[in-house]
Amino acid sequence: MGRSLLGCRRGRAIRDAQAHALAADETTCIFGEDVAFGGVFRSTVGLAEEFGRERVFNTPLCEQGLVGFGIGMADMGHTAVAEVQFADYIFPAFDQIVNEAAKYNYRSGGMFSAGKLTIRSPCMAVGHGALYHSQSVEQFFMAVPGVKVVIPRSPIQAKGLLLASIRDPNPVIFLEPKVLYRASVEQVPEDDFTLPLSKAEVIEPGKDITLLSWGTPLYSCVEAINMLRNPPASIAEHFPKDLRNASVELIDLRTILPWDRETVAKSVAKTGRCVIVHEAPITAGAGAEIGAYLQDKCFLHLEAPICRIGGWDTPFPHVHETFYKPETVRIADALVRTLSY
Amino acid sequence: MSTTARLLAPLRSAALLRPLAPAMAATSASSRLLHTTSSQAHVDTSSTDGNQPQGHLPGKASSVFLTSLNDSFFDKVTPNVLSGSNNAQGGIPTFRLLDGTGKLLPGVTDAMLDITKQEAVRMYETMMLLPVMDVVLYNAQRQGRISFYMTSHGEEAAVIGSAAGLDHSDEVFTQYREMGVLVWRGMHLDDMMNQVFGNEGDMGKARQAPIHFGNPSLHFHNVSSPLATQLPQAAGAGFALKRTKGRENNVVICYCGEGAASEGDFHAGLNIAATTKAPVIFFVRNNGFAISTPSTEQFCGDGIASRGPGYGMLTIRVDGNDALAVRAAVKEAKAKCLAESRPVLIEAMTYRVGHHSTSDDSSAYRSRDAVENWKKMDNPLHRMRSFLSERGWWNDEMEEEIKKTARKRVIDAMNRAEKKKRPSVTSMFEDIYSGELPQNLKEQRAELARLVKKYGKSEVWAKELNKHAEEGRDLEKY
């Protein structure tokens, strides 16, 4: 991939991916609440000016309407990129996504398809988003045959996975961890490129334990690994010296549905131990599905119970966020418990 | 290691979270708003005449000021033509060309009808075919030969009249009681029966319940059970159509009932079609009932038509039992849709003569007499037939001939469909995703294959396997 590299913020990566999609395919339109002036997270800055208001436009404030509208465009063979302003507000469109977009191809025997629809939506915690600007919603859609659910962790990932999602012949829900919009900076290729869907990525290979996550908590996972290796003096007593050199295999799942069973099961069969981390509540979270699958496929290899770390089974709180989220300490504690089982 | 470094780098800045972006956006938006309002307010205060339209509201071009609270409340939107008329008490008027007996209303000319003998006869023949199919298939359901059915009794004129007002290449989104559009467009009876019977000839691969038709070559998008979901989809399809070279003369028509019009998607669909200026005709069949719920419990306003102006939408109410009026209204709606680049709302007033579906006995909530009276008093088929007979375009012999041949055609097609096998068992796992079968589905298909191999001879499974193409042998390779 010969190309120049450009310092790029995540919001910019998503903006650039959409610019490539608009440039490459004349039928592509981008729409949603407030996207024309650049979007409340600046993800569509300059696109209306560059490609015209007929292709990048505001819709009325109505999620079921704008998702249904996108399905109709896709049904006519046009590429539709719909933005739902916060994943917390995707629920009014739940019917259109679950009963319509997901089943369009199946119910018509392949005669009609909503495959050219991509729904982008900011998700996960942001520090002070409280109940309706913080939610992780992937588990609701993980139970829906016919849609794909994708969550990137960084600007390069966001650009490559978003372009792949827009071009995938199936409806994709693309959830963007919003805390990373401005925080996460890396060199992103200027070119049009894609990353494969339904492929997990082993970020750091290891042999003693598998640590699986996606989106924002991956950064806490990295910190947790560092905490295990080199715990601060204040809590060092809880990290036994013989565990500090444990080799942790860190995996980014990237696609929640259909998820990469092979990579994850292979890793857990090798390490025999697994910690799954997500921000969504534990009960019936994606970790439940993955954990159940792993105990089935890796039963004889497991040395410890599969451990799930997530939000508590409460609504996402405002002032209690630090104690709600799967923070570094909780993940590090899970690593110690699972390693020492 | 470098990957980890990349992952770690952002953590430092992540600690310095910015304030929520939307809060920032809201601030800048409201400051823009304030600016606009204050400059307008300056103009407003210079005017002293209350009857002078004022541009005092953002997004609303003009509105006069009133000082009387009583005059300021309102609950009706009445077309201009009625102001001062004795008829104004009746609310929004209804467009019709034929009276209840099929005679042209005073002032209606042939030029207004704008129809050839050939087309009028074809309309009536298609209208007649619908109850024939309905009777045969309704009885087939009663005999357990098909699982479910919904008739179109009483709404033949609304559906065929609207279909006749369009070109075959216009895109159609429906609720479920509009299979007449497919009949009008010439869908083969065998193809229709294959869907109803769910056999391997069904273009939709027998996955949906009966009457959930779809046909891409006839531009008829697949029916789905969830009500009103097709409305915002139709808006998106209309918008796409507008952007497609070579299809500038096509529109979308989107049907729903007056019950479905209570769904949020009705509001969503009409509003987004209006703001995106999508060429869509929203056609509401107001037949008085949503299953058992009478329209008096569905809405308090003046039907569905009164809502159109609220969306800034061109709107018409039409006599849904007057096939020629419906056809004329739809033709004109299409012309206006294209010329003015905007959606149109049509409310067709009709009556659901049949039960809601084969799972419903409507005598539980309305009297049989009421239905029988309606059939006699305002029958769309009789009306169309009288119109044709009066012109010498139709006679009793033709009527008998059509009835006989139509019934035979329908029964023959039904018998052919009934003999066909269902699609293969493994086809259940296909088309969930385009062009791929994810690992979980491969595993589940293999699991079913294992079970069928082991238990396929059990009574229930053996009987069912026998009904499918390949009789389950397609599972063997998994």
mmCIF file of N, CA and C in Angstrom, chain B residues 55-143:
data_model
loop_
_atom_site.group_PDB
_atom_site.id
_atom_site.type_symbol
_atom_site.label_atom_id
_atom_site.label_comp_id
_atom_site.label_asym_id
_atom_site.label_seq_id
_atom_site.Cartn_x
_atom_site.Cartn_y
_atom_site.Cartn_z
ATOM 1 N N GLY B 55 -43.306 37.562 9.157
ATOM 2 C CA GLY B 55 -42.281 36.518 9.128
ATOM 3 C C GLY B 55 -41.607 36.386 10.470
ATOM 4 N N HIS B 56 -42.410 36.163 11.519
ATOM 5 C CA HIS B 56 -41.827 36.173 12.843
ATOM 6 C C HIS B 56 -41.378 34.802 13.335
ATOM 7 N N LEU B 57 -41.637 33.770 12.535
ATOM 8 C CA LEU B 57 -41.257 32.438 12.991
ATOM 9 C C LEU B 57 -40.204 31.864 12.051
ATOM 10 N N PRO B 58 -39.121 31.325 12.603
ATOM 11 C CA PRO B 58 -38.153 30.677 11.720
ATOM 12 C C PRO B 58 -38.801 29.457 11.084
ATOM 13 N N GLY B 59 -38.640 29.269 9.812
ATOM 14 C CA GLY B 59 -39.193 28.089 9.155
ATOM 15 C C GLY B 59 -40.627 28.247 8.722
ATOM 16 N N LYS B 60 -41.270 29.362 9.060
ATOM 17 C CA LYS B 60 -42.662 29.584 8.623
ATOM 18 C C LYS B 60 -42.694 30.942 7.932
ATOM 19 N N ALA B 61 -43.042 30.916 6.681
ATOM 20 C CA ALA B 61 -42.901 32.123 5.876
ATOM 21 C C ALA B 61 -43.735 33.273 6.413
ATOM 22 N N SER B 62 -44.987 33.002 6.721
ATOM 23 C CA SER B 62 -45.812 34.119 7.159
ATOM 24 C C SER B 62 -46.964 33.630 8.018
ATOM 25 N N SER B 63 -47.409 34.476 8.901
ATOM 26 C CA SER B 63 -48.533 34.153 9.772
ATOM 27 C C SER B 63 -49.043 35.472 10.319
ATOM 28 N N VAL B 64 -50.357 35.697 10.255
ATOM 29 C CA VAL B 64 -50.877 36.951 10.795
ATOM 30 C C VAL B 64 -51.014 36.844 12.309
ATOM 31 N N PHE B 65 -51.000 37.986 12.978
ATOM 32 C CA PHE B 65 -51.197 38.008 14.421
ATOM 33 C C PHE B 65 -52.677 38.128 14.725
ATOM 34 N N LEU B 66 -53.130 37.420 15.749
ATOM 35 C CA LEU B 66 -54.493 37.579 16.229
ATOM 36 C C LEU B 66 -54.424 38.004 17.697
ATOM 37 N N THR B 67 -55.435 38.721 18.126
ATOM 38 C CA THR B 67 -55.471 39.096 19.543
ATOM 39 C C THR B 67 -56.574 38.356 20.281
ATOM 40 N N SER B 68 -57.465 37.682 19.546
ATOM 41 C CA SER B 68 -58.543 36.942 20.199
ATOM 42 C C SER B 68 -58.093 35.509 20.457
ATOM 43 N N LEU B 69 -58.111 35.141 21.731
ATOM 44 C CA LEU B 69 -57.737 33.760 22.066
ATOM 45 C C LEU B 69 -58.680 32.765 21.424
ATOM 46 N N ASN B 70 -59.983 33.046 21.475
ATOM 47 C CA ASN B 70 -60.957 32.126 20.913
ATOM 48 C C ASN B 70 -60.739 31.881 19.433
ATOM 49 N N ASP B 71 -60.485 32.942 18.698
ATOM 50 C CA ASP B 71 -60.248 32.789 17.258
ATOM 51 C C ASP B 71 -58.928 32.073 16.990
ATOM 52 N N SER B 72 -58.048 32.097 17.964
ATOM 53 C CA SER B 72 -56.708 31.557 17.722
ATOM 54 C C SER B 72 -56.640 30.038 17.827
ATOM 55 N N PHE B 73 -57.598 29.451 18.551
ATOM 56 C CA PHE B 73 -57.630 27.976 18.594
ATOM 57 C C PHE B 73 -58.300 27.438 17.334
ATOM 58 N N PHE B 74 -57.824 26.299 16.833
ATOM 59 C CA PHE B 74 -58.483 25.692 15.663
ATOM 60 C C PHE B 74 -58.258 24.184 15.685
ATOM 61 N N ASP B 75 -59.161 23.448 15.022
ATOM 62 C CA ASP B 75 -58.965 21.998 14.933
ATOM 63 C C ASP B 75 -59.301 21.464 13.551
ATOM 64 N N LYS B 76 -59.361 22.351 12.570
ATOM 65 C CA LYS B 76 -59.656 21.892 11.207
ATOM 66 C C LYS B 76 -58.745 22.578 10.208
ATOM 67 N N VAL B 77 -58.392 21.798 9.197
ATOM 68 C CA VAL B 77 -57.697 22.386 8.058
ATOM 69 C C VAL B 77 -58.620 22.135 6.881
ATOM 70 N N THR B 78 -59.191 23.198 6.343
ATOM 71 C CA THR B 78 -60.222 23.039 5.322
ATOM 72 C C THR B 78 -59.749 23.604 3.988
ATOM 73 N N PRO B 79 -59.920 22.805 2.917
ATOM 74 C CA PRO B 79 -59.496 23.322 1.608
ATOM 75 C C PRO B 79 -60.217 24.624 1.261
ATOM 76 N N ASN B 80 -59.554 25.491 0.499
ATOM 77 C CA ASN B 80 -60.080 26.796 0.129
ATOM 78 C C ASN B 80 -61.470 26.722 -0.482
ATOM 79 N N VAL B 81 -61.680 25.699 -1.319
ATOM 80 C CA VAL B 81 -62.898 25.621 -2.106
ATOM 81 C C VAL B 81 -64.144 25.587 -1.220
ATOM 82 N N LEU B 82 -63.993 25.190 0.041
ATOM 83 C CA LEU B 82 -65.168 25.039 0.883
ATOM 84 C C LEU B 82 -65.523 26.287 1.679
ATOM 85 N N SER B 83 -64.622 27.224 1.772
ATOM 86 C CA SER B 83 -64.921 28.343 2.653
ATOM 87 C C SER B 83 -66.181 29.048 2.157
ATOM 88 N N GLY B 84 -67.146 29.211 3.042
ATOM 89 C CA GLY B 84 -68.398 29.862 2.679
ATOM 90 C C GLY B 84 -69.417 28.927 2.055
ATOM 91 N N SER B 85 -69.009 27.681 1.761
ATOM 92 C CA SER B 85 -69.950 26.764 1.120
ATOM 93 C C SER B 85 -70.788 26.048 2.177
ATOM 94 N N ASN B 86 -72.007 25.659 1.802
ATOM 95 C CA ASN B 86 -72.879 24.939 2.730
ATOM 96 C C ASN B 86 -72.286 23.589 3.108
ATOM 97 N N ASN B 87 -71.459 23.120 2.201
ATOM 98 C CA ASN B 87 -70.880 21.786 2.357
ATOM 99 C C ASN B 87 -69.739 21.763 3.367
ATOM 100 N N ALA B 88 -69.340 22.963 3.835
ATOM 101 C CA ALA B 88 -68.138 23.056 4.661
ATOM 102 C C ALA B 88 -68.228 22.196 5.911
ATOM 103 N N GLN B 89 -69.460 21.964 6.414
ATOM 104 C CA GLN B 89 -69.638 21.135 7.606
ATOM 105 C C GLN B 89 -69.143 19.711 7.370
ATOM 106 N N GLY B 90 -69.158 19.287 6.124
ATOM 107 C CA GLY B 90 -68.777 17.917 5.794
ATOM 108 C C GLY B 90 -67.283 17.674 5.822
ATOM 109 N N GLY B 91 -66.516 18.700 6.066
ATOM 110 C CA GLY B 91 -65.070 18.525 6.114
ATOM 111 C C GLY B 91 -64.452 18.481 4.735
ATOM 112 N N ILE B 92 -63.338 17.808 4.621
ATOM 113 C CA ILE B 92 -62.620 17.738 3.343
ATOM 114 C C ILE B 92 -63.486 17.027 2.316
ATOM 115 N N PRO B 93 -63.666 17.604 1.138
ATOM 116 C CA PRO B 93 -64.538 16.981 0.127
ATOM 117 C C PRO B 93 -63.898 15.744 -0.486
ATOM 118 N N THR B 94 -64.719 14.963 -1.158
ATOM 119 C CA THR B 94 -64.256 13.722 -1.786
ATOM 120 C C THR B 94 -64.418 13.824 -3.292
ATOM 121 N N PHE B 95 -63.347 13.532 -4.004
ATOM 122 C CA PHE B 95 -63.377 13.588 -5.458
ATOM 123 C C PHE B 95 -64.020 12.320 -6.010
ATOM 124 N N ARG B 96 -65.034 12.494 -6.887
ATOM 125 C CA ARG B 96 -65.608 11.330 -7.562
ATOM 126 C C ARG B 96 -66.083 11.731 -8.954
ATOM 127 N N LEU B 97 -66.160 10.770 -9.848
ATOM 128 C CA LEU B 97 -66.610 11.023 -11.217
ATOM 129 C C LEU B 97 -67.915 10.306 -11.511
ATOM 130 N N LEU B 98 -68.073 9.088 -10.935
ATOM 131 C CA LEU B 98 -69.283 8.299 -11.151
ATOM 132 C C LEU B 98 -70.138 8.338 -9.892
ATOM 133 N N ASP B 99 -71.462 8.322 -10.061
ATOM 134 C CA ASP B 99 -72.299 8.197 -8.868
ATOM 135 C C ASP B 99 -72.397 6.716 -8.476
ATOM 136 N N GLY B 100 -73.167 6.448 -7.453
ATOM 137 C CA GLY B 100 -73.237 5.084 -6.929
ATOM 138 C C GLY B 100 -73.754 4.061 -7.930
ATOM 139 N N THR B 101 -74.425 4.530 -8.965
ATOM 140 C CA THR B 101 -74.957 3.591 -9.953
ATOM 141 C C THR B 101 -74.113 3.563 -11.221
ATOM 142 N N GLY B 102 -72.983 4.230 -11.204
ATOM 143 C CA GLY B 102 -72.090 4.172 -12.360
ATOM 144 C C GLY B 102 -72.352 5.241 -13.408
ATOM 145 N N LYS B 103 -73.275 6.175 -13.114
ATOM 146 C CA LYS B 103 -73.543 7.268 -14.068
ATOM 147 C C LYS B 103 -72.561 8.401 -13.823
ATOM 148 N N LEU B 104 -72.202 9.107 -14.927
ATOM 149 C CA LEU B 104 -71.307 10.247 -14.764
ATOM 150 C C LEU B 104 -72.009 11.329 -13.956
ATOM 151 N N LEU B 105 -71.289 11.923 -13.026
ATOM 152 C CA LEU B 105 -71.863 13.015 -12.245
ATOM 153 C C LEU B 105 -72.027 14.237 -13.135
ATOM 154 N N PRO B 106 -72.951 15.136 -12.773
ATOM 155 C CA PRO B 106 -73.161 16.332 -13.599
ATOM 156 C C PRO B 106 -71.838 17.074 -13.816
ATOM 157 N N GLY B 107 -71.595 17.445 -15.046
ATOM 158 C CA GLY B 107 -70.386 18.209 -15.350
ATOM 159 C C GLY B 107 -69.196 17.353 -15.719
ATOM 160 N N VAL B 108 -69.301 16.057 -15.493
ATOM 161 C CA VAL B 108 -68.163 15.181 -15.835
ATOM 162 C C VAL B 108 -68.215 14.842 -17.320
ATOM 163 N N THR B 109 -67.115 15.086 -18.003
ATOM 164 C CA THR B 109 -67.061 14.837 -19.441
ATOM 165 C C THR B 109 -66.148 13.654 -19.740
ATOM 166 N N ASP B 110 -66.269 13.151 -20.959
ATOM 167 C CA ASP B 110 -65.382 12.055 -21.374
ATOM 168 C C ASP B 110 -63.920 12.485 -21.320
ATOM 169 N N ALA B 111 -63.703 13.759 -21.616
ATOM 170 C CA ALA B 111 -62.327 14.262 -21.575
ATOM 171 C C ALA B 111 -61.771 14.129 -20.161
ATOM 172 N N MET B 112 -62.636 14.326 -19.164
ATOM 173 C CA MET B 112 -62.178 14.197 -17.777
ATOM 174 C C MET B 112 -61.900 12.741 -17.422
ATOM 175 N N LEU B 113 -62.677 11.850 -18.024
ATOM 176 C CA LEU B 113 -62.440 10.420 -17.773
ATOM 177 C C LEU B 113 -61.127 9.983 -18.422
ATOM 178 N N ASP B 114 -60.927 10.462 -19.665
ATOM 179 C CA ASP B 114 -59.687 10.199 -20.392
ATOM 180 C C ASP B 114 -59.329 8.716 -20.384
ATOM 181 N N ILE B 115 -60.284 7.889 -20.848
ATOM 182 C CA ILE B 115 -60.012 6.447 -20.821
ATOM 183 C C ILE B 115 -60.573 5.785 -22.082
ATOM 184 N N THR B 116 -59.843 4.806 -22.587
ATOM 185 C CA THR B 116 -60.308 4.077 -23.770
ATOM 186 C C THR B 116 -61.175 2.903 -23.326
ATOM 187 N N LYS B 117 -61.938 2.397 -24.254
ATOM 188 C CA LYS B 117 -62.770 1.219 -23.974
ATOM 189 C C LYS B 117 -61.875 0.066 -23.517
ATOM 190 N N GLN B 118 -60.770 -0.087 -24.262
ATOM 191 C CA GLN B 118 -59.874 -1.205 -23.960
ATOM 192 C C GLN B 118 -59.386 -1.163 -22.512
ATOM 193 N N GLU B 119 -58.963 0.035 -22.082
ATOM 194 C CA GLU B 119 -58.420 0.119 -20.726
ATOM 195 C C GLU B 119 -59.523 -0.063 -19.676
ATOM 196 N N ALA B 120 -60.681 0.553 -19.940
ATOM 197 C CA ALA B 120 -61.782 0.448 -18.970
ATOM 198 C C ALA B 120 -62.204 -1.012 -18.807
ATOM 199 N N VAL B 121 -62.267 -1.725 -19.926
ATOM 200 C CA VAL B 121 -62.669 -3.135 -19.869
ATOM 201 C C VAL B 121 -61.608 -3.938 -19.107
ATOM 202 N N ARG B 122 -60.358 -3.640 -19.398
ATOM 203 C CA ARG B 122 -59.290 -4.371 -18.707
ATOM 204 C C ARG B 122 -59.324 -4.100 -17.199
ATOM 205 N N MET B 123 -59.630 -2.860 -16.860
ATOM 206 C CA MET B 123 -59.739 -2.548 -15.432
ATOM 207 C C MET B 123 -60.814 -3.406 -14.773
ATOM 208 N N TYR B 124 -61.958 -3.468 -15.433
ATOM 209 C CA TYR B 124 -63.070 -4.221 -14.835
ATOM 210 C C TYR B 124 -62.736 -5.713 -14.764
ATOM 211 N N GLU B 125 -62.131 -6.222 -15.834
ATOM 212 C CA GLU B 125 -61.777 -7.651 -15.824
ATOM 213 C C GLU B 125 -60.807 -7.958 -14.680
ATOM 214 N N THR B 126 -59.862 -7.054 -14.461
ATOM 215 C CA THR B 126 -58.907 -7.271 -13.368
ATOM 216 C C THR B 126 -59.613 -7.168 -12.017
ATOM 217 N N MET B 127 -60.529 -6.181 -11.932
ATOM 218 C CA MET B 127 -61.297 -6.047 -10.683
ATOM 219 C C MET B 127 -62.103 -7.301 -10.395
ATOM 220 N N MET B 128 -62.611 -7.923 -11.463
ATOM 221 C CA MET B 128 -63.406 -9.148 -11.295
ATOM 222 C C MET B 128 -62.557 -10.336 -10.889
ATOM 223 N N LEU B 129 -61.317 -10.354 -11.378
ATOM 224 C CA LEU B 129 -60.444 -11.487 -11.092
ATOM 225 C C LEU B 129 -60.116 -11.566 -9.597
ATOM 226 N N LEU B 130 -60.048 -10.393 -8.973
ATOM 227 C CA LEU B 130 -59.666 -10.362 -7.552
ATOM 228 C C LEU B 130 -60.625 -11.150 -6.658
ATOM 229 N N PRO B 131 -61.943 -10.868 -6.713
ATOM 230 C CA PRO B 131 -62.840 -11.673 -5.863
ATOM 231 C C PRO B 131 -62.844 -13.149 -6.233
ATOM 232 N N VAL B 132 -62.578 -13.457 -7.491
ATOM 233 C CA VAL B 132 -62.515 -14.880 -7.870
ATOM 234 C C VAL B 132 -61.355 -15.542 -7.132
ATOM 235 N N MET B 133 -60.171 -14.898 -7.196
ATOM 236 C CA MET B 133 -59.018 -15.436 -6.468
ATOM 237 C C MET B 133 -59.309 -15.480 -4.974
ATOM 238 N N ASP B 134 -59.947 -14.393 -4.509
ATOM 239 C CA ASP B 134 -60.244 -14.308 -3.078
ATOM 240 C C ASP B 134 -61.122 -15.462 -2.610
ATOM 241 N N VAL B 135 -62.163 -15.753 -3.376
ATOM 242 C CA VAL B 135 -63.093 -16.807 -2.958
ATOM 243 C C VAL B 135 -62.398 -18.161 -2.983
ATOM 244 N N VAL B 136 -61.665 -18.428 -4.063
ATOM 245 C CA VAL B 136 -60.993 -19.725 -4.192
ATOM 246 C C VAL B 136 -59.955 -19.898 -3.072
ATOM 247 N N LEU B 137 -59.149 -18.879 -2.847
ATOM 248 C CA LEU B 137 -58.064 -19.013 -1.871
ATOM 249 C C LEU B 137 -58.572 -18.935 -0.430
ATOM 250 N N TYR B 138 -59.624 -18.137 -0.216
ATOM 251 C CA TYR B 138 -60.222 -18.088 1.124
ATOM 252 C C TYR B 138 -60.711 -19.481 1.505
ATOM 253 N N ASN B 139 -61.373 -20.132 0.542
ATOM 254 C CA ASN B 139 -61.874 -21.487 0.813
ATOM 255 C C ASN B 139 -60.726 -22.481 0.965
ATOM 256 N N ALA B 140 -59.685 -22.274 0.173
ATOM 257 C CA ALA B 140 -58.515 -23.163 0.280
ATOM 258 C C ALA B 140 -57.927 -23.082 1.686
ATOM 259 N N GLN B 141 -57.945 -21.880 2.249
ATOM 260 C CA GLN B 141 -57.430 -21.736 3.618
ATOM 261 C C GLN B 141 -58.357 -22.450 4.598
ATOM 262 N N ARG B 142 -59.669 -22.307 4.366
ATOM 263 C CA ARG B 142 -60.635 -22.949 5.243
ATOM 264 C C ARG B 142 -60.490 -24.468 5.215
ATOM 265 N N GLN B 143 -60.026 -24.981 4.065
ATOM 266 C CA GLN B 143 -59.820 -26.434 3.937
ATOM 267 C C GLN B 143 -58.424 -26.854 4.407
#
